[in-house]
Short mmCIF file of C-alpha atoms and ligand atoms in Angstrom, two decimals:
data_model
loop_
_atom_site.label_atom_id
_atom_site.label_comp_id
_atom_site.label_asym_id
_atom_site.label_seq_id
_atom_site.Cartn_x
_atom_site.Cartn_y
_atom_site.Cartn_z
CA MET A 1 -0.06 -0.13 0.05
CA ALA A 2 0.90 3.69 -0.23
CA GLY A 3 4.50 4.07 0.93
CA GLY A 4 5.32 7.43 2.46
CA ARG A 5 1.85 8.93 2.71
CA PRO A 6 2.08 12.18 4.35
CA GLY A 7 0.48 13.36 7.38
CA ARG A 8 0.32 10.15 9.56
CA CYS A 9 1.46 10.40 13.19
CA PRO A 10 2.50 7.15 14.80
CA PRO A 11 1.42 6.28 17.98
CA ALA A 12 3.85 6.61 20.92
CA GLY A 13 6.40 3.92 20.58
CA ALA A 14 5.09 2.45 17.15
CA GLY A 15 7.40 4.58 14.84
CA GLY A 16 9.85 1.76 14.71
CA SER A 17 13.51 3.81 14.58
CA LYS A 18 11.80 7.36 14.49
CA PRO A 19 12.45 9.08 17.47
CA ALA A 20 9.41 8.95 19.90
CA TRP A 21 9.16 13.11 20.05
CA ASP A 22 8.86 13.24 16.46
CA ASP A 23 5.02 12.19 16.43
CA GLN A 24 4.13 14.18 13.21
CA ARG A 25 6.56 11.73 11.04
CA VAL A 26 4.85 9.57 8.58
CA SER A 27 4.91 5.93 10.01
CA ASP A 28 5.55 3.53 7.01
CA PRO A 29 2.58 0.89 6.59
CA ASP A 30 3.62 -2.63 7.90
CA PRO A 31 5.44 -4.10 4.83
CA ARG A 32 3.38 -7.38 5.14
CA LEU A 33 0.33 -5.40 4.05
CA ALA A 34 1.83 -5.47 0.56
CA THR A 35 0.91 -9.18 0.54
CA SER A 36 -2.39 -9.10 2.33
CA PRO A 37 -4.61 -11.43 0.47
CA PHE A 38 -7.57 -8.83 1.25
CA LEU A 39 -5.80 -6.14 -0.32
CA LEU A 40 -4.70 -8.28 -3.31
CA ALA A 41 -8.19 -9.35 -4.15
CA CYS A 42 -9.51 -5.71 -3.87
CA GLN A 43 -7.03 -5.02 -6.44
CA ARG A 44 -7.98 -8.16 -8.66
CA LYS A 45 -4.39 -9.61 -8.20
CA PRO A 46 -3.42 -13.34 -7.51
CA VAL A 47 -4.28 -14.41 -3.87
CA PRO A 48 -3.01 -17.46 -1.94
CA HIS A 49 -6.60 -17.99 -0.74
CA THR A 50 -9.86 -16.11 -1.09
CA PRO A 51 -9.80 -13.57 1.76
CA VAL A 52 -12.72 -13.51 4.10
CA TRP A 53 -14.00 -11.09 6.72
CA PHE A 54 -17.75 -10.31 8.10
CA MET A 55 -19.57 -7.31 8.37
CA ARG A 56 -20.36 -6.66 12.00
CA GLN A 57 -17.71 -9.32 12.88
CA ALA A 58 -17.23 -7.28 16.11
CA GLY A 59 -20.17 -7.24 18.14
CA ARG A 60 -22.97 -8.93 20.04
CA SER A 61 -22.21 -12.31 18.76
CA LEU A 62 -19.08 -12.36 20.92
CA PRO A 63 -19.10 -13.11 24.50
CA GLU A 64 -15.86 -10.92 24.88
CA TYR A 65 -17.49 -8.01 23.27
CA ARG A 66 -20.30 -8.27 25.69
CA ALA A 67 -17.93 -8.25 28.59
CA VAL A 68 -16.05 -5.09 27.60
CA ARG A 69 -18.94 -3.31 26.67
CA GLU A 70 -20.75 -4.02 30.03
CA GLY A 71 -21.98 -0.75 31.39
CA VAL A 72 -20.53 1.38 28.34
CA GLY A 73 -22.83 3.19 25.81
CA MET A 74 -22.28 2.46 22.40
CA LEU A 75 -21.25 6.04 21.23
CA GLU A 76 -19.18 6.46 24.37
CA SER A 77 -17.39 3.13 23.18
CA CYS A 78 -16.56 4.47 19.96
CA MET A 79 -14.95 7.51 21.62
CA ARG A 80 -12.63 5.20 23.51
CA PRO A 81 -9.57 4.38 21.69
CA ASP A 82 -8.54 1.53 24.06
CA LEU A 83 -12.11 -0.03 23.64
CA VAL A 84 -12.22 0.38 19.83
CA THR A 85 -8.71 -1.15 19.50
CA GLU A 86 -9.78 -4.06 21.69
CA ILE A 87 -13.19 -4.66 20.01
CA THR A 88 -11.70 -4.36 16.51
CA LEU A 89 -9.19 -6.88 17.40
CA GLN A 90 -11.57 -9.64 18.88
CA PRO A 91 -12.68 -11.08 15.75
CA VAL A 92 -9.34 -10.89 14.32
CA ARG A 93 -8.26 -12.96 17.28
CA ARG A 94 -10.90 -15.38 17.37
CA TYR A 95 -11.37 -16.04 13.52
CA GLY A 96 -8.31 -15.12 11.79
CA VAL A 97 -10.10 -13.33 9.37
CA ASP A 98 -8.15 -11.41 6.76
CA ALA A 99 -9.31 -7.74 7.49
CA ALA A 100 -10.37 -5.85 10.53
CA ILE A 101 -13.23 -3.41 10.25
CA LEU A 102 -12.88 -0.33 12.79
CA PHE A 103 -15.26 -0.55 15.55
CA SER A 104 -17.34 2.61 15.24
CA ASP A 105 -20.79 3.66 13.55
CA ILE A 106 -22.00 5.52 10.72
CA VAL A 107 -23.63 8.01 12.86
CA VAL A 108 -20.23 8.94 14.92
CA PRO A 109 -19.30 11.74 12.24
CA LEU A 110 -22.81 13.16 12.68
CA LYS A 111 -22.76 13.16 16.41
CA ALA A 112 -19.28 14.76 16.12
CA VAL A 113 -20.34 17.87 14.07
CA GLY A 114 -23.16 18.57 16.72
CA VAL A 115 -26.17 16.32 15.69
CA ASP A 116 -28.27 15.43 18.93
CA LEU A 117 -28.59 11.70 18.57
CA ASP A 118 -27.87 8.48 20.63
CA ILE A 119 -27.75 4.95 19.66
CA LYS A 120 -30.40 2.93 21.46
CA ALA A 121 -29.65 -1.00 22.17
CA GLY A 122 -32.05 -3.19 20.11
CA VAL A 123 -33.27 0.01 18.23
CA GLY A 124 -30.24 1.95 16.41
CA PRO A 125 -29.44 5.44 15.72
CA VAL A 126 -32.21 7.88 17.15
CA VAL A 127 -32.08 11.64 16.30
CA ALA A 128 -33.63 14.04 18.76
CA GLN A 129 -34.46 16.67 16.21
CA PRO A 130 -35.21 14.98 12.80
CA ILE A 131 -34.10 17.40 9.61
CA ARG A 132 -37.06 18.25 7.73
CA ASP A 133 -36.60 21.71 6.49
CA ARG A 134 -33.57 24.10 5.34
CA ALA A 135 -33.26 25.24 8.92
CA GLY A 136 -32.26 21.74 9.70
CA LEU A 137 -29.37 21.66 7.38
CA GLU A 138 -27.55 24.23 9.33
CA VAL A 139 -26.13 21.57 12.07
CA LEU A 140 -24.33 19.61 9.23
CA ARG A 141 -21.10 21.82 9.10
CA PRO A 142 -18.05 20.24 7.42
CA LEU A 143 -16.06 17.73 9.60
CA GLU A 144 -12.94 18.92 11.05
CA PRO A 145 -10.23 16.81 12.12
CA ASP A 146 -10.68 17.70 15.65
CA ASP A 147 -14.13 16.50 15.81
CA VAL A 148 -13.13 13.04 15.52
CA ALA A 149 -9.75 13.08 17.12
CA ALA A 150 -10.57 10.27 19.22
CA VAL A 151 -11.21 8.08 16.33
CA THR A 152 -8.43 8.86 14.33
CA GLU A 153 -6.26 7.94 17.41
CA ALA A 154 -8.18 4.83 17.75
CA VAL A 155 -7.17 4.16 13.96
CA ARG A 156 -3.49 4.49 14.77
CA SER A 157 -3.43 2.56 17.65
CA THR A 158 -5.45 -0.18 15.86
CA VAL A 159 -3.39 -0.33 12.89
CA ALA A 160 -0.24 -0.79 15.22
CA ALA A 161 -1.78 -3.52 16.98
CA LEU A 162 -3.13 -5.25 13.93
CA GLY A 163 0.52 -5.49 12.16
CA ALA A 164 -0.26 -7.52 9.24
CA THR A 165 -3.90 -7.64 9.01
CA PRO A 166 -5.27 -4.44 6.97
CA LEU A 167 -7.88 -2.16 8.78
CA ILE A 168 -10.98 -1.14 7.03
CA GLY A 169 -12.36 2.26 7.64
CA PHE A 170 -15.79 3.20 6.74
CA ALA A 171 -18.62 5.64 6.47
CA GLY A 172 -22.22 5.76 6.01
CA ALA A 173 -23.29 6.86 2.37
CA PRO A 174 -25.23 10.14 2.20
CA PHE A 175 -28.51 8.47 1.61
CA THR A 176 -28.40 6.23 4.43
CA LEU A 177 -27.29 8.81 6.64
CA ALA A 178 -30.07 11.09 5.25
CA SER A 179 -32.58 8.56 6.00
CA TYR A 180 -31.97 8.22 9.96
CA LEU A 181 -31.67 11.99 10.06
CA VAL A 182 -34.90 12.72 8.16
CA GLU A 183 -36.80 9.78 9.91
CA GLY A 184 -35.48 10.44 13.29
CA GLY A 185 -34.49 6.80 13.54
CA PRO A 186 -34.62 3.28 12.03
CA SER A 187 -37.47 3.09 9.20
CA ARG A 188 -38.93 0.18 7.10
CA GLY A 189 -40.54 2.34 4.41
CA HIS A 190 -38.41 5.56 4.40
CA GLU A 191 -41.60 7.54 3.97
CA ARG A 192 -40.30 10.99 5.16
CA THR A 193 -37.19 10.49 3.48
CA LYS A 194 -38.67 9.83 0.15
CA ALA A 195 -41.39 12.62 0.81
CA LEU A 196 -38.57 15.29 1.08
CA MET A 197 -36.58 13.62 -1.78
CA TYR A 198 -39.43 13.66 -4.29
CA GLY A 199 -41.01 16.98 -2.54
CA ASP A 200 -38.12 19.29 -2.43
CA PRO A 201 -35.41 18.20 -4.68
CA GLN A 202 -33.19 21.22 -4.09
CA LEU A 203 -33.40 20.74 -0.26
CA TRP A 204 -32.59 17.02 -0.55
CA HIS A 205 -29.62 17.63 -3.09
CA ASP A 206 -28.27 20.14 -0.42
CA LEU A 207 -28.66 17.77 2.29
CA LEU A 208 -27.01 14.90 0.65
CA SER A 209 -24.31 17.27 -0.45
CA ARG A 210 -23.30 18.24 2.99
CA LEU A 211 -23.61 14.50 4.12
CA ALA A 212 -21.09 13.59 1.28
CA VAL A 213 -18.79 16.27 2.39
CA ILE A 214 -18.70 14.86 6.08
CA ALA A 215 -18.43 11.20 4.93
CA GLY A 216 -15.65 11.90 2.39
CA ALA A 217 -13.64 13.92 4.95
CA PHE A 218 -14.24 11.31 7.67
CA LEU A 219 -13.12 8.28 5.17
CA VAL A 220 -9.78 10.37 4.14
CA LEU A 221 -9.24 11.21 8.13
CA GLN A 222 -9.16 7.32 8.66
CA ILE A 223 -6.93 6.61 5.50
CA GLU A 224 -4.65 9.24 6.80
CA ALA A 225 -4.52 7.44 10.29
CA GLY A 226 -3.67 4.36 8.66
CA ALA A 227 -6.84 2.48 7.33
CA SER A 228 -5.87 0.26 4.20
CA ALA A 229 -9.17 0.25 2.68
CA VAL A 230 -12.50 1.92 3.07
CA GLN A 231 -16.07 0.49 2.80
CA LEU A 232 -18.92 3.09 2.02
CA PHE A 233 -22.27 1.59 3.58
CA ASP A 234 -25.39 2.57 1.77
CA SER A 235 -27.35 0.05 3.68
CA TRP A 236 -30.81 1.35 2.58
CA ALA A 237 -30.14 2.30 -0.89
CA GLY A 238 -32.15 -0.77 -1.94
CA ALA A 239 -35.40 1.13 -1.09
CA LEU A 240 -34.75 2.91 -4.51
CA SER A 241 -35.49 2.24 -8.05
CA GLU A 242 -32.45 2.42 -10.35
CA ALA A 243 -33.80 5.55 -11.85
CA ASP A 244 -34.26 7.36 -8.51
CA TYR A 245 -30.78 6.18 -7.28
CA ARG A 246 -29.08 7.63 -10.25
CA ARG A 247 -30.95 10.99 -10.16
CA TYR A 248 -31.18 11.56 -6.17
CA VAL A 249 -28.50 9.46 -4.64
CA MET A 250 -25.62 8.36 -6.95
CA PRO A 251 -24.04 11.74 -7.61
CA HIS A 252 -23.50 12.22 -3.76
CA SER A 253 -22.03 8.73 -3.15
CA ALA A 254 -19.93 9.35 -6.15
CA ALA A 255 -18.37 12.68 -4.83
CA VAL A 256 -17.66 10.64 -1.64
CA LEU A 257 -15.74 7.92 -3.46
CA ALA A 258 -14.09 10.57 -5.91
CA HIS A 259 -13.05 12.55 -2.93
CA VAL A 260 -11.42 9.25 -1.42
CA ALA A 261 -9.55 8.67 -4.86
CA ALA A 262 -8.34 12.33 -5.00
CA ALA A 263 -6.86 12.34 -1.42
CA PRO A 264 -3.02 12.56 -1.90
CA GLU A 265 -2.99 10.17 1.33
CA SER A 266 -4.51 7.42 -0.94
CA ALA A 267 -1.96 7.60 -3.62
CA GLY A 268 -1.71 3.95 -2.78
CA PRO A 269 -4.55 3.76 -4.07
CA THR A 270 -6.85 2.86 -1.11
CA PRO A 271 -9.38 0.50 -2.24
CA ARG A 272 -12.95 1.68 -1.94
CA ILE A 273 -15.75 -0.95 -1.17
CA HIS A 274 -19.46 0.16 -1.59
CA PHE A 275 -22.24 -2.03 -0.23
CA GLY A 276 -26.07 -1.88 0.34
CA VAL A 277 -28.84 -4.11 1.26
CA GLY A 278 -31.11 -5.26 -1.45
CA THR A 279 -29.37 -3.23 -4.28
CA GLY A 280 -29.35 -6.19 -6.89
CA GLU A 281 -31.05 -3.65 -9.39
CA LEU A 282 -28.32 -1.27 -8.18
CA LEU A 283 -25.22 -3.02 -8.77
CA THR A 284 -24.44 -1.53 -11.84
CA ALA A 285 -24.99 2.24 -10.78
CA MET A 286 -23.12 1.31 -7.46
CA GLY A 287 -20.25 0.25 -9.21
CA GLN A 288 -20.16 3.35 -11.66
CA ALA A 289 -20.55 5.48 -8.59
CA GLY A 290 -16.56 4.72 -8.10
CA ALA A 291 -16.18 1.45 -6.31
CA ASP A 292 -13.28 -0.81 -6.75
CA VAL A 293 -15.00 -3.54 -4.82
CA VAL A 294 -18.90 -3.91 -5.02
CA GLY A 295 -20.46 -5.54 -1.89
CA VAL A 296 -23.43 -7.93 -3.08
CA ASP A 297 -26.34 -9.05 -0.80
CA PHE A 298 -27.19 -12.51 -0.53
CA ARG A 299 -30.29 -12.06 -2.70
CA VAL A 300 -28.26 -12.12 -6.13
CA PRO A 301 -25.67 -15.08 -6.99
CA LEU A 302 -22.00 -13.38 -7.59
CA ARG A 303 -22.15 -14.64 -11.06
CA THR A 304 -25.11 -12.59 -11.79
CA ALA A 305 -23.79 -9.71 -9.80
CA ALA A 306 -20.96 -9.95 -11.88
CA GLY A 307 -22.41 -9.34 -15.15
CA ARG A 308 -24.31 -6.41 -13.74
CA VAL A 309 -21.17 -4.70 -12.36
CA GLY A 310 -19.00 -5.39 -15.18
CA PRO A 311 -15.26 -5.84 -15.49
CA GLY A 312 -12.53 -4.00 -13.67
CA ARG A 313 -14.29 -4.41 -10.25
CA ALA A 314 -13.95 -7.12 -7.50
CA LEU A 315 -17.06 -8.44 -5.68
CA GLN A 316 -17.42 -8.94 -1.83
CA GLY A 317 -20.13 -11.30 -0.43
CA ASN A 318 -22.40 -12.80 -0.07
CA LEU A 319 -23.43 -15.76 2.19
CA ASP A 320 -26.86 -15.06 3.87
CA PRO A 321 -26.39 -14.18 7.62
CA ALA A 322 -29.09 -16.46 8.54
CA VAL A 323 -27.64 -19.78 7.03
CA THR A 324 -25.24 -20.05 9.88
CA PHE A 325 -28.36 -20.92 11.94
CA ALA A 326 -28.60 -23.89 10.01
CA PRO A 327 -26.62 -27.33 10.96
CA TRP A 328 -23.22 -27.45 9.76
CA PRO A 329 -23.41 -29.58 6.50
CA ALA A 330 -26.02 -26.74 5.22
CA VAL A 331 -23.57 -24.16 6.19
CA GLU A 332 -20.77 -25.94 4.34
CA GLU A 333 -23.16 -26.35 1.31
CA GLN A 334 -23.92 -22.94 1.16
CA THR A 335 -20.40 -21.53 1.50
CA ARG A 336 -19.24 -23.64 -1.04
CA ARG A 337 -22.20 -22.62 -3.48
CA VAL A 338 -21.01 -18.93 -2.74
CA LEU A 339 -17.39 -19.81 -3.54
CA ALA A 340 -18.62 -21.73 -6.76
CA ASP A 341 -20.49 -18.83 -7.90
CA ALA A 342 -17.08 -16.67 -7.29
CA GLN A 343 -15.21 -18.99 -9.70
CA GLY A 344 -13.62 -16.85 -12.49
CA LEU A 345 -14.34 -13.57 -10.78
CA GLU A 346 -11.62 -11.15 -11.18
CA GLY A 347 -11.29 -10.52 -7.31
CA HIS A 348 -13.61 -12.05 -4.70
CA ILE A 349 -13.62 -11.45 -1.02
CA PHE A 350 -15.67 -13.94 0.91
CA ASN A 351 -18.34 -12.11 3.31
CA LEU A 352 -21.88 -12.41 4.58
CA GLY A 353 -24.76 -10.72 2.42
CA HIS A 354 -25.22 -8.51 5.38
CA GLY A 355 -23.99 -8.27 8.77
CA VAL A 356 -23.47 -10.84 11.69
CA LEU A 357 -26.69 -11.41 13.47
CA PRO A 358 -26.40 -10.91 17.28
CA GLN A 359 -27.45 -14.53 17.93
CA THR A 360 -24.82 -16.09 15.64
CA ASP A 361 -22.71 -18.89 16.84
CA PRO A 362 -19.13 -17.44 16.66
CA ASP A 363 -17.87 -21.20 16.15
CA VAL A 364 -19.71 -21.47 12.99
CA LEU A 365 -18.11 -18.22 11.62
CA ALA A 366 -14.70 -19.48 12.79
CA ARG A 367 -15.46 -22.87 10.72
CA ILE A 368 -16.53 -21.01 7.71
CA VAL A 369 -13.19 -19.04 7.81
CA GLU A 370 -11.17 -22.24 7.95
CA LEU A 371 -13.54 -23.83 5.11
CA VAL A 372 -13.05 -20.58 2.91
CA HIS A 373 -9.16 -20.59 3.37
CA GLU A 374 -8.75 -24.66 3.03
CA SER A 375 -10.97 -24.80 0.05
CA THR A 376 -9.48 -22.14 -2.05
CA ALA A 377 -5.89 -22.40 -1.20
CA ARG A 378 -3.81 -22.13 -4.26
O1 CP3 B 401 -17.75 -5.05 13.11
C1 CP3 B 401 -18.23 -4.30 12.29
O2 CP3 B 401 -18.63 -4.39 11.24
C2 CP3 B 401 -17.81 -2.61 12.70
C3 CP3 B 401 -18.89 -2.21 13.42
C4 CP3 B 401 -19.98 -1.42 13.01
C5 CP3 B 401 -21.05 -1.25 13.61
N1 CP3 B 401 -21.85 -0.16 12.95
C6 CP3 B 401 -21.08 -1.31 15.31
C7 CP3 B 401 -22.44 -1.48 15.91
C8 CP3 B 401 -20.38 -1.04 11.57
C9 CP3 B 401 -19.55 -1.21 10.24
C10 CP3 B 401 -21.56 -0.30 11.69
C11 CP3 B 401 -22.23 0.33 10.60
C12 CP3 B 401 -23.63 0.71 10.59
N2 CP3 B 401 -24.38 1.26 11.67
C13 CP3 B 401 -24.57 0.53 9.46
C14 CP3 B 401 -24.17 0.13 8.18
C15 CP3 B 401 -23.90 -1.24 8.18
C16 CP3 B 401 -25.28 -2.15 8.07
O3 CP3 B 401 -25.46 -2.95 9.10
O4 CP3 B 401 -25.90 -1.96 7.22
C17 CP3 B 401 -25.83 0.96 10.00
C18 CP3 B 401 -27.14 1.04 9.09
C19 CP3 B 401 -25.69 1.43 11.23
C20 CP3 B 401 -26.85 2.18 12.25
C21 CP3 B 401 -26.77 1.25 13.33
N3 CP3 B 401 -26.07 1.17 14.48
C22 CP3 B 401 -27.85 -0.27 13.38
C23 CP3 B 401 -28.99 -0.31 12.54
C24 CP3 B 401 -27.45 -0.40 14.77
C25 CP3 B 401 -28.19 -1.81 15.51
C26 CP3 B 401 -29.08 -1.40 16.61
C27 CP3 B 401 -29.26 -2.76 17.40
O5 CP3 B 401 -28.78 -2.71 18.47
O6 CP3 B 401 -29.34 -3.80 16.89
C28 CP3 B 401 -26.52 0.26 15.59
C29 CP3 B 401 -25.79 0.02 16.66
C30 CP3 B 401 -24.42 -0.84 16.41
N4 CP3 B 401 -23.56 -0.50 15.71
C31 CP3 B 401 -24.13 -2.00 17.23
C32 CP3 B 401 -22.77 -2.41 16.92
C33 CP3 B 401 -22.08 -3.29 17.38
C34 CP3 B 401 -24.87 -2.65 18.30
C35 CP3 B 401 -24.78 -1.89 19.63
C36 CP3 B 401 -24.40 -2.50 20.83
O7 CP3 B 401 -23.72 -3.61 20.71
O8 CP3 B 401 -25.12 -2.27 21.84
#
């Protein structure tokens, strides 16, 4: 990955030969990252085995996660670098996955610029004053590095602790963030969001432009702090038709991904993954928005997805997270089916079709990692 990125500050004592006092110096990425199967697959290069990681691999499915989160609120835990590093590393230790994803949440940068919100257990993000008019936009000022200093410190210490395992940074895409802000919380139908989108397109585009600036800045800050790849989560974009996605959403997601590509720190370049749920009809557009890797949910076979995404992009996915609740022979069969569907792809990163469900048995995920690694060794 990018050698000599400017502006990276190593954590104390992690700078190798560099003097401890010189905390503004560039810390070189771990040289073993150059042969990371995950990063090679993102670049559609040959890999020793198919890399695997799981969305929401850190979380309530792990007893060690529940133990360290005891009595600590979700947003509070995202602001404690020691906890972030510990939680991010938990699934890496347990499963030997090929990538870690930063323990954080898509609403963290919104909270950081001053949106009054909380994450309620079992519910999700809840916004005190939903944004539904032009005055509501004012709170969405650009994100400054100081707003998320705890997150970037967490990235630095996590990267140092991970060594050879790459860290994925992430952000919520403008549409998914807008849905939480406009609805005031999780929503099935996205009624108010769509009412605003169709009813006041100018306000809508202004809202998404502001969110794109925040998301882009948040991703670049994570890259500067040492993240090796980024994922833009547009979890709820599948609620839109392709025509509406292209008209109302895609320009803003494209702006985020272009901002990442243009950042001097990502001269490496830093792979950009783009994912949403139920986005079978949007895969072509989501790739065109500027992704290097398109995440595919479990509803579309990878082979079909590859036809929609077209050449020049890797795919990530796509075992149904609920499959892990079946007896092992069925889990094995479904895992092998995903791998068979991925035969001949330019690049494949094995993952679930959405996040790990809280009741998942971690031992099943461990067996899936082993199976993917063993059966694809080449
Ligand atoms: O391991 C990882 O994947 C990294 C951590 C991560 C979290 N949130 C931690 C979290 C990531 C990548 C996210 C992103 C996120 N947050 C998304 C996009 C990904 C997706 O799932 O589609 C979305 C839509 C959110 C918003 C959000 N935050 C939801 C819907 C919830 C779940 C609410 C619940 O309790 O069921 C959260 C809270 C949240 N974020 C938890 C975790 C581990 C659970 C909180 C807890 O443990 O108390």
